[in-house]
CSV table of C-alpha atoms in Angstrom, one decimal:
chain,number,residue,atom,x,y,z
A,1,MET,CA,39.7,11.1,37.0
A,2,ARG,CA,37.1,13.7,36.1
A,3,SER,CA,37.8,13.4,32.4
A,4,SER,CA,37.2,9.6,32.7
A,5,LEU,CA,33.9,10.2,34.4
A,6,VAL,CA,32.9,12.6,31.6
A,7,LEU,CA,33.7,10.1,29.0
A,8,ILE,CA,31.8,7.4,30.8
A,9,ALA,CA,28.8,9.7,31.1
A,10,ALA,CA,29.0,10.6,27.4
A,11,GLY,CA,29.1,7.0,26.5
A,12,ALA,CA,26.1,6.2,28.6
A,13,ALA,CA,24.2,9.0,27.0
A,14,LEU,CA,25.0,7.7,23.5
A,15,VAL,CA,23.8,4.2,24.5
A,16,LEU,CA,20.5,5.7,25.8
A,17,ALA,CA,20.1,7.7,22.6
A,18,CYS,CA,20.5,4.6,20.5
A,19,GLY,CA,18.1,2.5,22.5
A,20,ASP,CA,15.2,4.9,23.3
A,21,GLY,CA,13.8,5.5,19.8
A,22,GLY,CA,15.5,8.9,19.5
A,23,THR,CA,16.2,10.4,16.1
A,24,GLY,CA,20.0,10.9,16.4
A,25,PRO,CA,22.3,10.1,13.5
A,26,VAL,CA,23.0,6.5,14.6
A,27,VAL,CA,19.3,5.7,14.8
A,28,ASP,CA,18.8,7.3,11.4
A,29,ASN,CA,21.6,5.1,10.0
A,30,GLU,CA,19.8,2.0,11.4
A,31,GLY,CA,16.6,3.0,9.6
A,32,ARG,CA,18.6,3.4,6.4
A,33,ARG,CA,20.1,0.0,6.9
A,34,LEU,CA,16.7,-1.6,7.4
A,35,ALA,CA,15.3,0.2,4.4
A,36,ALA,CA,18.1,-1.0,2.2
A,37,GLN,CA,17.3,-4.6,3.2
A,38,PHE,CA,13.6,-4.1,2.2
A,39,ASP,CA,14.7,-2.5,-1.1
A,40,ARG,CA,16.9,-5.5,-1.9
A,41,LEU,CA,14.1,-7.9,-1.0
A,42,ALA,CA,11.7,-5.8,-3.2
A,43,ASP,CA,14.2,-6.1,-6.1
A,44,SER,CA,14.3,-9.9,-5.6
A,45,VAL,CA,10.5,-10.1,-5.7
A,46,ASP,CA,10.3,-7.8,-8.7
A,47,ALA,CA,12.8,-9.9,-10.6
A,48,GLY,CA,10.4,-12.9,-10.0
A,49,GLY,CA,7.8,-11.0,-12.0
A,50,TYR,CA,5.4,-9.9,-9.4
A,51,SER,CA,5.6,-6.1,-9.0
A,52,PRO,CA,2.7,-5.4,-6.6
A,53,ALA,CA,4.4,-7.3,-3.8
A,54,ALA,CA,7.6,-5.5,-4.6
A,55,GLU,CA,5.8,-2.2,-4.3
A,56,ALA,CA,4.5,-3.2,-0.8
A,57,LEU,CA,8.1,-4.0,0.3
A,58,ARG,CA,9.4,-0.7,-1.1
A,59,HIS,CA,6.6,1.0,0.9
A,60,ALA,CA,7.9,-0.9,4.0
A,61,ALA,CA,11.4,0.4,3.2
A,62,GLU,CA,10.2,4.0,3.3
A,63,ILE,CA,8.4,3.5,6.6
A,64,ALA,CA,11.6,2.0,8.1
A,65,ARG,CA,13.6,4.9,6.7
A,66,LEU,CA,11.2,7.5,8.1
A,67,THR,CA,11.0,5.8,11.5
A,68,GLY,CA,14.8,5.5,11.8
A,69,HIS,CA,14.7,2.3,13.9
A,70,ALA,CA,12.6,-0.8,14.6
A,71,SER,CA,10.7,-2.2,17.6
A,72,PRO,CA,11.3,-5.8,18.9
A,73,VAL,CA,8.1,-7.9,19.0
A,74,SER,CA,7.3,-11.6,19.8
A,75,LEU,CA,5.3,-13.4,17.1
A,76,THR,CA,3.9,-16.9,17.5
A,77,ILE,CA,4.1,-18.9,14.3
A,78,ASP,CA,2.6,-22.4,14.3
A,79,GLY,CA,2.9,-22.5,18.1
A,80,ALA,CA,6.5,-21.4,18.3
A,81,THR,CA,7.5,-18.0,19.7
A,82,ARG,CA,9.8,-16.0,17.4
A,83,ASN,CA,11.7,-12.7,17.9
A,84,PHE,CA,10.9,-10.3,15.1
A,85,LEU,CA,11.5,-6.6,14.5
A,86,ALA,CA,8.6,-4.3,13.4
A,87,VAL,CA,7.6,-0.8,12.3
A,88,ALA,CA,4.1,0.6,11.9
A,89,GLU,CA,2.2,3.3,10.0
A,90,GLN,CA,-1.0,5.3,9.9
A,91,ILE,CA,-1.7,6.9,6.6
A,92,ASP,CA,-4.4,9.5,6.3
A,93,PHE,CA,-5.3,9.7,2.6
A,94,PRO,CA,-8.1,11.5,0.7
A,95,ASN,CA,-10.9,9.7,-0.9
A,96,LEU,CA,-11.0,11.0,-4.4
A,97,GLU,CA,-14.1,11.0,-6.7
A,98,CYS,CA,-13.0,11.4,-10.3
A,99,SER,CA,-14.9,11.5,-13.5
A,100,TRP,CA,-14.2,12.1,-17.2
A,101,PRO,CA,-16.0,11.4,-20.5
A,102,SER,CA,-15.9,7.7,-21.3
A,103,ASP,CA,-14.6,8.4,-24.8
A,104,SER,CA,-11.7,10.5,-23.3
A,105,GLY,CA,-12.9,13.4,-25.5
A,106,ARG,CA,-15.5,16.0,-24.7
A,107,VAL,CA,-19.3,16.0,-25.3
A,108,GLU,CA,-21.0,19.0,-26.8
A,109,PRO,CA,-24.6,19.7,-28.0
A,110,GLY,CA,-25.3,19.4,-31.7
A,111,ASP,CA,-26.1,17.0,-34.4
A,112,THR,CA,-22.7,16.0,-35.8
A,113,VAL,CA,-19.5,14.0,-35.1
A,114,VAL,CA,-16.4,16.1,-35.6
A,115,VAL,CA,-13.5,13.9,-36.5
A,116,PRO,CA,-9.8,14.7,-36.1
A,117,PRO,CA,-8.0,17.1,-38.5
A,118,GLY,CA,-6.9,15.4,-41.7
A,119,ASP,CA,-9.8,13.1,-42.1
A,120,SER,CA,-11.2,13.5,-45.6
A,121,THR,CA,-14.7,12.6,-44.7
A,122,GLY,CA,-15.3,15.8,-42.8
A,123,VAL,CA,-18.6,15.6,-40.9
A,124,VAL,CA,-19.9,12.1,-40.9
A,125,PRO,CA,-23.3,10.8,-39.7
A,126,PRO,CA,-22.7,8.0,-37.1
A,127,ASP,CA,-24.6,5.4,-39.2
A,128,GLY,CA,-22.3,6.0,-42.2
A,129,GLY,CA,-24.8,7.9,-44.3
A,130,GLY,CA,-28.4,8.9,-44.8
A,131,ALA,CA,-30.6,11.1,-42.6
A,132,GLY,CA,-30.5,11.1,-38.8
A,133,THR,CA,-27.7,12.2,-36.5
A,134,PRO,CA,-27.0,11.8,-32.8
A,135,PRO,CA,-28.2,14.4,-30.3
A,136,ASP,CA,-24.6,15.0,-29.1
A,137,THR,CA,-21.3,15.9,-30.7
A,138,VAL,CA,-18.2,14.0,-29.7
A,139,VAL,CA,-15.0,16.0,-30.3
A,140,LEU,CA,-12.0,13.8,-30.3
A,141,PRO,CA,-8.6,15.1,-29.3
A,142,PRO,CA,-6.0,15.5,-32.1
A,143,PRO,CA,-4.1,12.3,-33.0
A,144,GLY,CA,-1.2,11.7,-30.5
A,145,GLU,CA,-2.6,14.1,-27.9
A,146,PRO,CA,-3.1,12.5,-24.5
A,147,PRO,CA,-6.7,12.6,-23.1
A,148,PRO,CA,-7.5,15.3,-20.6
A,149,PRO,CA,-7.0,14.4,-16.9
A,150,PRO,CA,-10.0,13.5,-14.9
A,151,GLU,CA,-11.7,16.0,-12.7
A,152,CYS,CA,-11.3,14.9,-9.1
A,153,HIS,CA,-12.5,16.2,-5.7
A,154,VAL,CA,-12.0,15.0,-2.2
A,155,VAL,CA,-14.9,13.4,-0.3
A,156,GLY,CA,-13.6,12.6,3.1
A,157,THR,CA,-10.3,11.4,4.5
A,158,TYR,CA,-9.6,7.8,5.4
A,159,SER,CA,-7.1,6.3,7.8
A,160,MET,CA,-5.5,2.9,7.4
A,161,ARG,CA,-2.8,1.4,9.7
A,162,THR,CA,-0.1,-1.1,8.8
A,163,LEU,CA,2.2,-3.4,10.7
A,164,ILE,CA,5.3,-4.8,9.1
A,165,ALA,CA,7.3,-7.4,11.1
A,166,TRP,CA,10.3,-9.4,9.9
A,167,GLU,CA,12.8,-12.0,10.9
A,168,PRO,CA,15.9,-9.9,11.7
A,169,GLU,CA,18.8,-12.1,10.7
A,170,HIS,CA,18.2,-12.4,6.9
A,171,MET,CA,14.7,-10.9,6.5
A,172,ALA,CA,13.7,-14.4,5.4
A,173,GLU,CA,10.1,-14.0,6.7
A,174,VAL,CA,7.9,-10.9,6.6
A,175,VAL,CA,4.5,-10.4,8.1
A,176,ARG,CA,2.2,-7.6,7.0
A,177,ILE,CA,-1.1,-6.4,8.4
A,178,VAL,CA,-3.1,-3.7,6.6
A,179,ALA,CA,-6.1,-2.7,8.6
A,180,ASP,CA,-8.9,-0.2,9.1
A,181,VAL,CA,-8.7,1.7,12.3
A,182,GLY,CA,-9.8,-0.1,15.4
A,183,SER,CA,-10.8,-3.8,15.9
A,184,ASN,CA,-12.1,-5.9,13.0
A,185,ALA,CA,-11.8,-9.2,11.2
A,186,VAL,CA,-10.3,-10.4,7.9
A,187,ALA,CA,-12.4,-9.1,5.0
A,188,PRO,CA,-12.2,-9.1,1.3
A,189,GLY,CA,-11.9,-5.8,-0.5
A,190,VAL,CA,-9.6,-4.1,2.1
A,191,PRO,CA,-7.3,-2.0,0.0
A,192,ASP,CA,-3.6,-2.7,0.3
A,193,VAL,CA,-2.3,0.9,0.7
A,194,MET,CA,1.2,-0.4,0.6
A,195,THR,CA,0.8,-1.2,-3.1
A,196,GLY,CA,-1.2,1.9,-4.1
A,197,LEU,CA,-3.7,4.4,-2.7
A,198,PRO,CA,-7.3,3.6,-3.6
A,199,SER,CA,-9.6,6.1,-5.3
A,200,THR,CA,-13.2,6.1,-6.4
A,201,VAL,CA,-13.7,6.6,-10.2
A,202,ALA,CA,-16.9,7.4,-12.0
A,203,THR,CA,-16.6,7.0,-15.8
A,204,ASP,CA,-20.2,8.0,-16.6
A,205,PRO,CA,-20.3,11.8,-17.3
A,206,SER,CA,-24.0,11.9,-17.0
A,207,GLY,CA,-24.2,11.1,-13.3
A,208,PRO,CA,-22.3,12.0,-10.1
A,209,PRO,CA,-19.4,9.8,-8.9
A,210,THR,CA,-20.3,7.2,-6.3
A,211,ALA,CA,-18.4,6.6,-3.1
A,212,PRO,CA,-17.0,3.1,-2.3
A,213,PRO,CA,-19.2,0.6,-0.4
A,214,ASP,CA,-19.3,1.2,3.3
A,215,SER,CA,-17.6,4.5,2.9
A,216,ALA,CA,-18.2,7.4,5.3
A,217,PRO,CA,-17.3,10.9,3.8
A,218,GLY,CA,-15.4,12.8,6.4
A,219,GLY,CA,-14.7,9.7,8.4
A,220,GLY,CA,-11.4,8.3,9.4
A,221,GLY,CA,-11.9,4.5,9.2
A,222,GLY,CA,-12.9,2.5,12.1
A,223,GLY,CA,-16.2,1.1,10.8
A,224,GLY,CA,-16.6,3.9,8.2
A,225,GLY,CA,-13.9,3.5,5.7
A,226,TYR,CA,-12.8,0.0,4.6
A,227,PRO,CA,-13.8,-2.2,7.5
A,228,GLY,CA,-11.6,-5.2,8.0
A,229,PHE,CA,-8.0,-6.2,7.5
A,230,MET,CA,-5.8,-8.2,5.1
A,231,GLY,CA,-2.7,-10.1,6.2
A,232,GLU,CA,0.3,-11.6,4.5
A,233,TYR,CA,3.0,-14.1,5.6
A,234,LEU,CA,5.8,-14.0,3.1
A,235,VAL,CA,8.7,-16.5,3.2
A,236,ARG,CA,11.8,-15.9,1.1
A,237,ASP,CA,12.4,-18.4,-1.7
A,238,VAL,CA,9.0,-20.1,-1.0
A,239,GLY,CA,6.1,-17.7,-1.5
A,240,SER,CA,3.2,-16.0,0.3
A,241,TRP,CA,0.3,-17.0,2.4
A,242,TRP,CA,-2.8,-14.8,2.8
A,243,ALA,CA,-5.2,-14.4,5.8
A,244,VAL,CA,-8.4,-16.3,5.4
A,245,GLU,CA,-9.7,-15.8,8.9
A,246,GLY,CA,-8.8,-13.9,12.1
A,247,ASN,CA,-9.1,-10.7,14.0
A,248,GLN,CA,-6.9,-7.8,14.9
A,249,SER,CA,-7.0,-4.6,16.9
A,250,ASN,CA,-4.9,-1.4,16.7
A,251,ASP,CA,-4.6,1.9,18.5
A,252,LEU,CA,-2.6,5.1,18.1
A,253,ILE,CA,-0.8,5.5,21.4
A,254,SER,CA,0.9,8.8,20.7
A,255,ALA,CA,2.0,11.0,17.9
A,256,SER,CA,4.7,13.5,18.5
A,257,GLY,CA,8.2,14.3,17.4
A,258,ALA,CA,10.0,14.3,14.1
A,259,CYS,CA,10.5,11.6,11.5
A,260,THR,CA,13.9,11.4,9.8
A,261,GLU,CA,12.3,13.4,7.0
A,262,ASN,CA,9.3,15.7,7.3
A,263,ARG,CA,7.7,14.8,3.9
A,264,ALA,CA,6.9,11.6,2.1
A,265,THR,CA,5.3,10.8,-1.3
A,266,PHE,CA,3.3,7.6,-2.0
A,267,ASP,CA,1.5,7.0,-5.2
A,268,TRP,CA,-0.5,10.2,-6.1
A,269,ALA,CA,-0.3,12.0,-2.7
A,270,GLU,CA,2.2,13.9,-0.6
A,271,PHE,CA,2.2,13.6,3.1
A,272,SER,CA,3.6,15.3,6.2
A,273,CYS,CA,5.4,12.9,8.6
A,274,GLU,CA,5.1,12.7,12.4
A,275,ALA,CA,6.8,10.1,14.6
A,276,ALA,CA,4.1,7.9,16.3
A,277,SER,CA,3.7,4.8,18.5
A,278,PHE,CA,1.0,2.2,17.9
A,279,ARG,CA,-0.5,-0.8,19.7
A,280,PHE,CA,-1.2,-3.9,17.5
A,281,GLU,CA,-2.6,-7.3,18.4
A,282,PHE,CA,-3.8,-10.0,16.0
A,283,GLY,CA,-4.4,-13.7,15.4
A,284,MET,CA,-4.9,-15.1,11.9
A,285,THR,CA,-4.8,-18.3,9.8
A,286,VAL,CA,-3.1,-17.9,6.4
A,287,GLU,CA,-3.3,-20.1,3.3
A,288,PRO,CA,-1.6,-20.0,-0.1
A,289,LEU,CA,-3.6,-18.9,-3.1
A,290,ARG,CA,-4.6,-21.7,-5.4
A,291,TYR,CA,-4.1,-19.8,-8.7
A,292,GLU,CA,-1.3,-17.9,-10.4
A,293,PRO,CA,-2.5,-14.4,-11.2
A,294,LEU,CA,0.0,-13.8,-14.0
A,295,THR,CA,-0.9,-17.0,-15.9
A,296,GLY,CA,-4.3,-17.9,-14.6
A,297,VAL,CA,-3.1,-21.4,-13.8
A,298,VAL,CA,-5.0,-23.1,-11.0
A,299,ASN,CA,-2.9,-24.9,-8.4
A,300,PRO,CA,0.4,-23.8,-10.0
A,301,PRO,CA,3.4,-26.2,-9.5
A,302,ASN,CA,5.9,-25.4,-6.8
A,303,SER,CA,3.4,-23.2,-5.0
A,304,PRO,CA,3.4,-23.0,-1.2
A,305,GLU,CA,1.7,-25.8,0.7
A,306,GLY,CA,-0.3,-26.0,3.8
A,307,SER,CA,-1.6,-23.3,6.2
A,308,HIS,CA,-0.1,-21.4,9.1
A,309,THR,CA,-1.4,-19.7,12.2
A,310,LEU,CA,0.2,-16.5,13.3
A,311,SER,CA,-0.5,-14.3,16.4
A,312,LEU,CA,0.9,-11.3,18.1
A,313,GLY,CA,0.0,-10.3,21.7
A,314,SER,CA,-0.7,-6.7,22.5
A,315,SER,CA,2.6,-4.9,21.5
A,316,SER,CA,3.8,-1.3,21.2
A,317,VAL,CA,5.4,-0.6,17.8
A,318,ASP,CA,7.1,2.6,16.8
A,319,GLY,CA,6.4,4.1,13.4
A,320,VAL,CA,5.0,7.1,11.6
A,321,ARG,CA,1.7,9.0,11.0
A,322,LEU,CA,1.4,10.4,7.5
A,323,GLU,CA,-1.2,13.1,6.8
A,324,VAL,CA,-2.0,14.2,3.3
A,325,ILE,CA,-1.0,17.7,2.4
A,326,ASP,CA,-1.2,17.6,-1.5
A,327,TRP,CA,-2.4,15.3,-4.2
A,328,THR,CA,-2.6,15.0,-8.0
A,329,PRO,CA,-5.3,13.1,-9.9
A,330,PRO,CA,-4.6,9.4,-10.0
A,331,PRO,CA,-3.7,7.8,-13.4
A,332,LEU,CA,-6.5,6.7,-15.7
A,333,PRO,CA,-7.6,3.1,-15.2
A,334,PRO,CA,-6.7,0.7,-18.0
A,335,GLU,CA,-9.3,0.0,-20.7
A,336,PRO,CA,-11.3,-3.2,-20.0
A,337,GLY,CA,-10.5,-6.0,-22.3
A,338,PRO,CA,-11.0,-9.8,-22.7
A,339,GLY,CA,-9.4,-12.1,-20.2
A,340,PRO,CA,-9.9,-13.9,-16.9
A,341,VAL,CA,-11.6,-12.3,-14.0
A,342,PRO,CA,-9.1,-10.0,-12.3
A,343,VAL,CA,-7.5,-11.0,-8.9
A,344,PRO,CA,-6.7,-8.9,-5.9
A,345,ALA,CA,-4.0,-6.3,-6.6
A,346,ASP,CA,-1.5,-7.8,-4.1
A,347,SER,CA,-2.1,-11.5,-4.1
A,348,GLY,CA,-0.5,-14.5,-5.7
A,349,VAL,CA,2.5,-16.7,-5.5
A,350,VAL,CA,5.7,-14.8,-5.0
A,351,ARG,CA,9.0,-16.3,-5.9
A,352,MET,CA,12.2,-14.7,-4.6
A,353,SER,CA,15.5,-15.2,-6.2
A,354,SER,CA,18.3,-13.6,-4.1
A,355,ARG,CA,19.3,-12.8,-0.5
A,356,PRO,CA,20.2,-9.3,0.7
């Protein structure tokens, strides 16, 4: 009889451990299962030719993996209440100001242009001959040698919070919110930190780097970093809708305990990880984009139609807080060239080709 009671008590303890957001092995396995679903969805999106959206989904996979479990939430989509699962994140990343010579070489005083070794012309006036030389010397790197990395330094740290919610049966629908800290409205120019960390770049070596608009060095978001939020509603095998109006609010309820791993790397920074709980609330209207970013086609065929309204009442969502501990200079931006005006980094029609 006593042994039976012991077994019952042990079973009850196991059930509690699995349901209270603990970090036991079973919960960790649940996080890995959810992460694998996101990875498969990311592969499907990537196969459709749109890698930024795939990067966002892989980022979501890592959050699920680090959290180890998901929180149930009730979303309202076009007036119907739906049961979704969700995880959340706060990422504290450095604002980098980087600069390097615009010619990817180095500028020295003098009156000559020094060309790479092996050029038979030696020292050449910039106008091709005659008197007169520039006031500076441009020393180009040897052929085949990569340009020097930019010089970067940190000016403040910014915090962005994300909410990722999904339909639990087949992950056929995914809702994402990427927001500045606090309460704010839909706004253009909010960086999608799930596709890549933003950085400030100054390519003019004659002047100091400039911070992004509305930035606040040393601030942590919330009216000082990137005010506003962006939202996405993604439907498998159909496409994506993007927030055009709405409001959201978020809070950090608590941050304590361990993630399933104590380190994470996203883009050009490494972070420490701490288990956290957040409160999110939002209401937004989403519409499909009316152009295809890969081809520049306006109103592409087979694009999503109509608009949707989505809302979430005040809800507690478990997740992680990631704080930067190390970083490397971000990659050089691509050289500008002819072509259409660029579109947002994580926008467009997304076609998905397979189910997990």
